[in-house]
Amino acid sequence: MCPQTPKRLVSCRSRWPNREDRDIEFSAGESLFEALRNADQPVASSCSGSVVCGRCVVRVLEGSEVLSAMDEDERVVLQRESASPDERLACRAYPTGSGVVLTTGYW
């Protein structure tokens, strides 16, 4: 019998009273954007995740230490969008483990 691999989860917290929070499974090497889209969790974008539009900004409530480091392209877009320090582009943030908790203004 093979040992089970623990599920890799990203938690999505709703800001609205009647919407439930969700846990989303993700695969190694998958960006937050890809994980959210694959789980049918809404994520804004007009560039389909190619780090141009800046609409896929998510607020990281917990677990920023298990996200990939921010690259220069992401830094430039977040600065242009006047993002706060706890915000990341879902298309450029890659979780390396569980424990990430996200929200947006539209969940």
Short mmCIF file of N, CA and C in Angstrom, two decimals:
data_model
loop_
_atom_site.label_atom_id
_atom_site.label_comp_id
_atom_site.label_asym_id
_atom_site.label_seq_id
_atom_site.Cartn_x
_atom_site.Cartn_y
_atom_site.Cartn_z
N MET A 1 0.83 -1.16 0.00
CA MET A 1 0.00 0.00 0.00
C MET A 1 0.89 1.24 0.00
N CYS A 2 0.62 2.15 -0.91
CA CYS A 2 1.40 3.39 -1.03
C CYS A 2 0.89 4.41 -0.02
N PRO A 3 1.81 5.15 0.58
CA PRO A 3 1.36 6.21 1.48
C PRO A 3 0.65 7.30 0.68
N GLN A 4 -0.40 7.87 1.25
CA GLN A 4 -1.13 8.93 0.56
C GLN A 4 -0.36 10.24 0.65
N THR A 5 -0.34 10.94 -0.47
CA THR A 5 0.25 12.27 -0.50
C THR A 5 -0.77 13.24 0.09
N PRO A 6 -0.34 14.09 1.02
CA PRO A 6 -1.30 15.04 1.57
C PRO A 6 -1.81 15.98 0.49
N LYS A 7 -3.08 16.34 0.59
CA LYS A 7 -3.66 17.27 -0.38
C LYS A 7 -3.02 18.64 -0.20
N ARG A 8 -2.78 19.30 -1.32
CA ARG A 8 -2.29 20.67 -1.30
C ARG A 8 -3.51 21.56 -1.45
N LEU A 9 -3.71 22.44 -0.48
CA LEU A 9 -4.93 23.25 -0.47
C LEU A 9 -4.63 24.74 -0.38
N VAL A 10 -5.44 25.51 -1.08
CA VAL A 10 -5.49 26.95 -0.95
C VAL A 10 -6.90 27.26 -0.46
N SER A 11 -7.03 28.06 0.57
CA SER A 11 -8.35 28.41 1.10
C SER A 11 -8.79 29.76 0.56
N CYS A 12 -10.03 29.82 0.13
CA CYS A 12 -10.61 31.06 -0.41
C CYS A 12 -11.67 31.54 0.56
N ARG A 13 -11.44 32.70 1.14
CA ARG A 13 -12.37 33.26 2.13
C ARG A 13 -13.29 34.27 1.47
N SER A 14 -14.56 34.08 1.70
CA SER A 14 -15.54 35.01 1.16
C SER A 14 -15.66 36.25 2.05
N ARG A 15 -15.85 37.38 1.44
CA ARG A 15 -16.08 38.63 2.18
C ARG A 15 -17.57 38.90 2.34
N TRP A 16 -18.42 38.05 1.78
CA TRP A 16 -19.86 38.27 1.76
C TRP A 16 -20.52 37.31 2.74
N PRO A 17 -21.51 37.78 3.50
CA PRO A 17 -22.09 36.99 4.59
C PRO A 17 -22.72 35.66 4.17
N ASN A 18 -23.32 35.57 3.02
CA ASN A 18 -24.03 34.34 2.65
C ASN A 18 -23.26 33.45 1.68
N ARG A 19 -22.00 33.71 1.50
CA ARG A 19 -21.17 32.86 0.64
C ARG A 19 -20.22 32.05 1.50
N GLU A 20 -20.10 30.78 1.16
CA GLU A 20 -19.22 29.91 1.93
C GLU A 20 -17.77 30.06 1.49
N ASP A 21 -16.87 29.83 2.45
CA ASP A 21 -15.45 29.74 2.11
C ASP A 21 -15.23 28.42 1.37
N ARG A 22 -14.14 28.36 0.59
CA ARG A 22 -13.84 27.13 -0.16
C ARG A 22 -12.37 26.78 -0.01
N ASP A 23 -12.10 25.48 0.01
CA ASP A 23 -10.73 24.99 -0.08
C ASP A 23 -10.53 24.44 -1.49
N ILE A 24 -9.46 24.89 -2.14
CA ILE A 24 -9.16 24.53 -3.52
C ILE A 24 -7.90 23.67 -3.52
N GLU A 25 -7.96 22.52 -4.18
CA GLU A 25 -6.75 21.70 -4.34
C GLU A 25 -5.93 22.25 -5.49
N PHE A 26 -4.61 22.14 -5.38
CA PHE A 26 -3.75 22.57 -6.47
C PHE A 26 -2.65 21.53 -6.69
N SER A 27 -2.08 21.55 -7.87
CA SER A 27 -0.99 20.65 -8.23
C SER A 27 0.33 21.39 -8.16
N ALA A 28 1.40 20.65 -7.94
CA ALA A 28 2.74 21.25 -7.92
C ALA A 28 2.98 21.96 -9.24
N GLY A 29 3.54 23.16 -9.19
CA GLY A 29 3.86 23.92 -10.39
C GLY A 29 2.70 24.71 -10.95
N GLU A 30 1.56 24.68 -10.29
CA GLU A 30 0.38 25.39 -10.75
C GLU A 30 0.30 26.75 -10.06
N SER A 31 0.02 27.81 -10.82
CA SER A 31 -0.13 29.13 -10.22
C SER A 31 -1.47 29.21 -9.49
N LEU A 32 -1.61 30.21 -8.63
CA LEU A 32 -2.91 30.43 -7.99
C LEU A 32 -3.99 30.64 -9.03
N PHE A 33 -3.67 31.38 -10.08
CA PHE A 33 -4.63 31.65 -11.16
C PHE A 33 -5.13 30.34 -11.76
N GLU A 34 -4.20 29.44 -12.11
CA GLU A 34 -4.58 28.16 -12.70
C GLU A 34 -5.39 27.31 -11.73
N ALA A 35 -4.97 27.28 -10.46
CA ALA A 35 -5.69 26.49 -9.46
C ALA A 35 -7.11 27.00 -9.28
N LEU A 36 -7.27 28.32 -9.19
CA LEU A 36 -8.59 28.91 -9.01
C LEU A 36 -9.48 28.63 -10.22
N ARG A 37 -8.95 28.85 -11.40
CA ARG A 37 -9.73 28.60 -12.63
C ARG A 37 -10.11 27.13 -12.74
N ASN A 38 -9.17 26.23 -12.46
CA ASN A 38 -9.45 24.79 -12.56
C ASN A 38 -10.53 24.34 -11.58
N ALA A 39 -10.68 25.07 -10.49
CA ALA A 39 -11.69 24.74 -9.48
C ALA A 39 -12.97 25.55 -9.65
N ASP A 40 -13.08 26.27 -10.76
CA ASP A 40 -14.25 27.12 -11.02
C ASP A 40 -14.47 28.19 -9.96
N GLN A 41 -13.38 28.65 -9.35
CA GLN A 41 -13.44 29.78 -8.42
C GLN A 41 -13.19 31.04 -9.25
N PRO A 42 -14.08 32.01 -9.23
CA PRO A 42 -13.89 33.20 -10.06
C PRO A 42 -12.56 33.90 -9.77
N VAL A 43 -11.89 34.27 -10.83
CA VAL A 43 -10.68 35.09 -10.73
C VAL A 43 -10.69 36.05 -11.91
N ALA A 44 -10.59 37.33 -11.62
CA ALA A 44 -10.68 38.35 -12.67
C ALA A 44 -9.44 38.30 -13.56
N SER A 45 -9.65 38.57 -14.84
CA SER A 45 -8.54 38.64 -15.79
C SER A 45 -9.06 39.08 -17.14
N SER A 46 -8.29 39.91 -17.81
CA SER A 46 -8.59 40.21 -19.22
C SER A 46 -7.43 39.77 -20.10
N CYS A 47 -6.34 39.29 -19.47
CA CYS A 47 -5.16 38.87 -20.25
C CYS A 47 -4.92 37.36 -20.13
N SER A 48 -5.85 36.65 -19.52
CA SER A 48 -5.75 35.19 -19.34
C SER A 48 -4.51 34.75 -18.59
N GLY A 49 -4.09 35.56 -17.66
CA GLY A 49 -2.97 35.17 -16.80
C GLY A 49 -1.60 35.42 -17.37
N SER A 50 -1.45 36.42 -18.21
CA SER A 50 -0.14 36.69 -18.82
C SER A 50 0.53 37.94 -18.24
N VAL A 51 0.24 38.27 -16.99
CA VAL A 51 0.84 39.37 -16.22
C VAL A 51 0.84 40.72 -16.96
N VAL A 52 -0.33 41.05 -17.53
CA VAL A 52 -0.46 42.32 -18.25
C VAL A 52 -1.52 43.20 -17.59
N CYS A 53 -2.69 42.65 -17.33
CA CYS A 53 -3.84 43.49 -16.93
C CYS A 53 -3.85 43.86 -15.45
N GLY A 54 -3.32 43.02 -14.58
CA GLY A 54 -3.33 43.31 -13.16
C GLY A 54 -4.67 43.08 -12.48
N ARG A 55 -5.60 42.46 -13.15
CA ARG A 55 -6.94 42.26 -12.58
C ARG A 55 -7.03 41.06 -11.65
N CYS A 56 -6.06 40.15 -11.71
CA CYS A 56 -6.12 38.93 -10.90
C CYS A 56 -5.50 39.11 -9.52
N VAL A 57 -5.49 40.34 -9.04
CA VAL A 57 -4.93 40.62 -7.71
C VAL A 57 -5.76 39.90 -6.65
N VAL A 58 -5.07 39.19 -5.78
CA VAL A 58 -5.69 38.55 -4.62
C VAL A 58 -5.00 39.05 -3.36
N ARG A 59 -5.73 39.11 -2.27
CA ARG A 59 -5.14 39.50 -0.98
C ARG A 59 -4.78 38.21 -0.25
N VAL A 60 -3.53 38.12 0.19
CA VAL A 60 -3.04 36.95 0.91
C VAL A 60 -3.22 37.22 2.40
N LEU A 61 -4.15 36.50 3.00
CA LEU A 61 -4.45 36.68 4.43
C LEU A 61 -3.50 35.86 5.30
N GLU A 62 -3.10 34.71 4.81
CA GLU A 62 -2.17 33.83 5.53
C GLU A 62 -1.36 33.04 4.51
N GLY A 63 -0.16 32.64 4.92
CA GLY A 63 0.62 31.72 4.11
C GLY A 63 1.49 32.35 3.03
N SER A 64 1.78 33.62 3.13
CA SER A 64 2.61 34.26 2.09
C SER A 64 3.99 33.60 2.00
N GLU A 65 4.43 33.00 3.09
CA GLU A 65 5.76 32.36 3.10
C GLU A 65 5.82 31.09 2.24
N VAL A 66 4.67 30.53 1.86
CA VAL A 66 4.70 29.35 0.99
C VAL A 66 4.33 29.70 -0.45
N LEU A 67 4.40 30.99 -0.78
CA LEU A 67 4.22 31.42 -2.17
C LEU A 67 5.58 31.73 -2.78
N SER A 68 5.68 31.55 -4.08
CA SER A 68 6.91 31.88 -4.80
C SER A 68 7.27 33.34 -4.58
N ALA A 69 8.54 33.64 -4.75
CA ALA A 69 9.00 35.03 -4.64
C ALA A 69 8.42 35.87 -5.78
N MET A 70 8.20 37.12 -5.50
CA MET A 70 7.68 38.04 -6.50
C MET A 70 8.77 38.36 -7.52
N ASP A 71 8.43 38.27 -8.81
CA ASP A 71 9.40 38.64 -9.84
C ASP A 71 9.20 40.10 -10.25
N GLU A 72 10.09 40.60 -11.07
CA GLU A 72 10.05 42.01 -11.46
C GLU A 72 8.78 42.37 -12.23
N ASP A 73 8.32 41.49 -13.13
CA ASP A 73 7.09 41.77 -13.88
C ASP A 73 5.91 41.97 -12.93
N GLU A 74 5.80 41.08 -11.94
CA GLU A 74 4.70 41.20 -10.98
C GLU A 74 4.83 42.49 -10.17
N ARG A 75 6.05 42.80 -9.74
CA ARG A 75 6.29 44.02 -8.97
C ARG A 75 5.83 45.26 -9.73
N VAL A 76 6.16 45.32 -11.01
CA VAL A 76 5.80 46.47 -11.85
C VAL A 76 4.27 46.61 -11.95
N VAL A 77 3.58 45.50 -12.22
CA VAL A 77 2.13 45.55 -12.36
C VAL A 77 1.47 45.92 -11.03
N LEU A 78 1.93 45.33 -9.93
CA LEU A 78 1.34 45.65 -8.63
C LEU A 78 1.56 47.11 -8.25
N GLN A 79 2.73 47.64 -8.60
CA GLN A 79 3.00 49.05 -8.33
C GLN A 79 2.06 49.94 -9.16
N ARG A 80 1.89 49.58 -10.43
CA ARG A 80 0.98 50.33 -11.31
C ARG A 80 -0.44 50.30 -10.77
N GLU A 81 -0.84 49.19 -10.18
CA GLU A 81 -2.20 49.02 -9.65
C GLU A 81 -2.35 49.55 -8.22
N SER A 82 -1.28 50.13 -7.67
CA SER A 82 -1.27 50.65 -6.29
C SER A 82 -1.71 49.58 -5.29
N ALA A 83 -1.22 48.37 -5.48
CA ALA A 83 -1.57 47.25 -4.61
C ALA A 83 -0.92 47.41 -3.24
N SER A 84 -1.56 46.83 -2.25
CA SER A 84 -1.01 46.84 -0.90
C SER A 84 0.02 45.72 -0.76
N PRO A 85 0.86 45.76 0.27
CA PRO A 85 1.92 44.76 0.43
C PRO A 85 1.43 43.32 0.57
N ASP A 86 0.17 43.12 0.98
CA ASP A 86 -0.35 41.76 1.14
C ASP A 86 -1.08 41.26 -0.11
N GLU A 87 -0.95 41.96 -1.22
CA GLU A 87 -1.59 41.54 -2.47
C GLU A 87 -0.57 40.97 -3.44
N ARG A 88 -1.04 39.98 -4.18
CA ARG A 88 -0.22 39.32 -5.21
C ARG A 88 -1.06 39.13 -6.46
N LEU A 89 -0.38 38.95 -7.60
CA LEU A 89 -1.07 38.57 -8.83
C LEU A 89 -1.23 37.05 -8.81
N ALA A 90 -2.46 36.57 -8.95
CA ALA A 90 -2.70 35.13 -8.93
C ALA A 90 -1.95 34.43 -10.06
N CYS A 91 -1.75 35.13 -11.17
CA CYS A 91 -1.07 34.51 -12.31
C CYS A 91 0.43 34.35 -12.10
N ARG A 92 1.00 35.02 -11.10
CA ARG A 92 2.45 34.96 -10.86
C ARG A 92 2.83 34.33 -9.53
N ALA A 93 1.85 34.02 -8.69
CA ALA A 93 2.13 33.43 -7.39
C ALA A 93 1.91 31.93 -7.45
N TYR A 94 2.94 31.20 -7.10
CA TYR A 94 2.91 29.73 -7.13
C TYR A 94 3.04 29.20 -5.71
N PRO A 95 2.00 28.53 -5.19
CA PRO A 95 2.11 27.96 -3.86
C PRO A 95 3.05 26.75 -3.85
N THR A 96 3.86 26.66 -2.81
CA THR A 96 4.78 25.52 -2.68
C THR A 96 4.33 24.57 -1.58
N GLY A 97 3.23 24.92 -0.92
CA GLY A 97 2.67 24.08 0.14
C GLY A 97 1.32 24.62 0.53
N SER A 98 0.67 23.92 1.45
CA SER A 98 -0.64 24.33 1.93
C SER A 98 -0.52 25.48 2.92
N GLY A 99 -1.64 26.07 3.24
CA GLY A 99 -1.67 27.12 4.24
C GLY A 99 -1.93 28.50 3.70
N VAL A 100 -2.10 28.63 2.38
CA VAL A 100 -2.39 29.93 1.79
C VAL A 100 -3.88 30.21 1.93
N VAL A 101 -4.20 31.39 2.43
CA VAL A 101 -5.59 31.81 2.57
C VAL A 101 -5.73 33.13 1.81
N LEU A 102 -6.67 33.15 0.86
CA LEU A 102 -6.84 34.30 -0.04
C LEU A 102 -8.23 34.89 0.08
N THR A 103 -8.36 36.13 -0.35
CA THR A 103 -9.65 36.73 -0.59
C THR A 103 -9.51 37.76 -1.71
N THR A 104 -10.63 38.19 -2.23
CA THR A 104 -10.69 39.27 -3.22
C THR A 104 -11.88 40.13 -2.86
N GLY A 105 -12.05 41.22 -3.57
CA GLY A 105 -13.19 42.08 -3.33
C GLY A 105 -14.49 41.52 -3.89
N TYR A 106 -14.43 40.46 -4.69
CA TYR A 106 -15.63 39.96 -5.36
C TYR A 106 -16.00 38.53 -4.97
N TRP A 107 -15.33 37.93 -4.00
CA TRP A 107 -15.75 36.59 -3.54
C TRP A 107 -16.75 36.74 -2.44
#
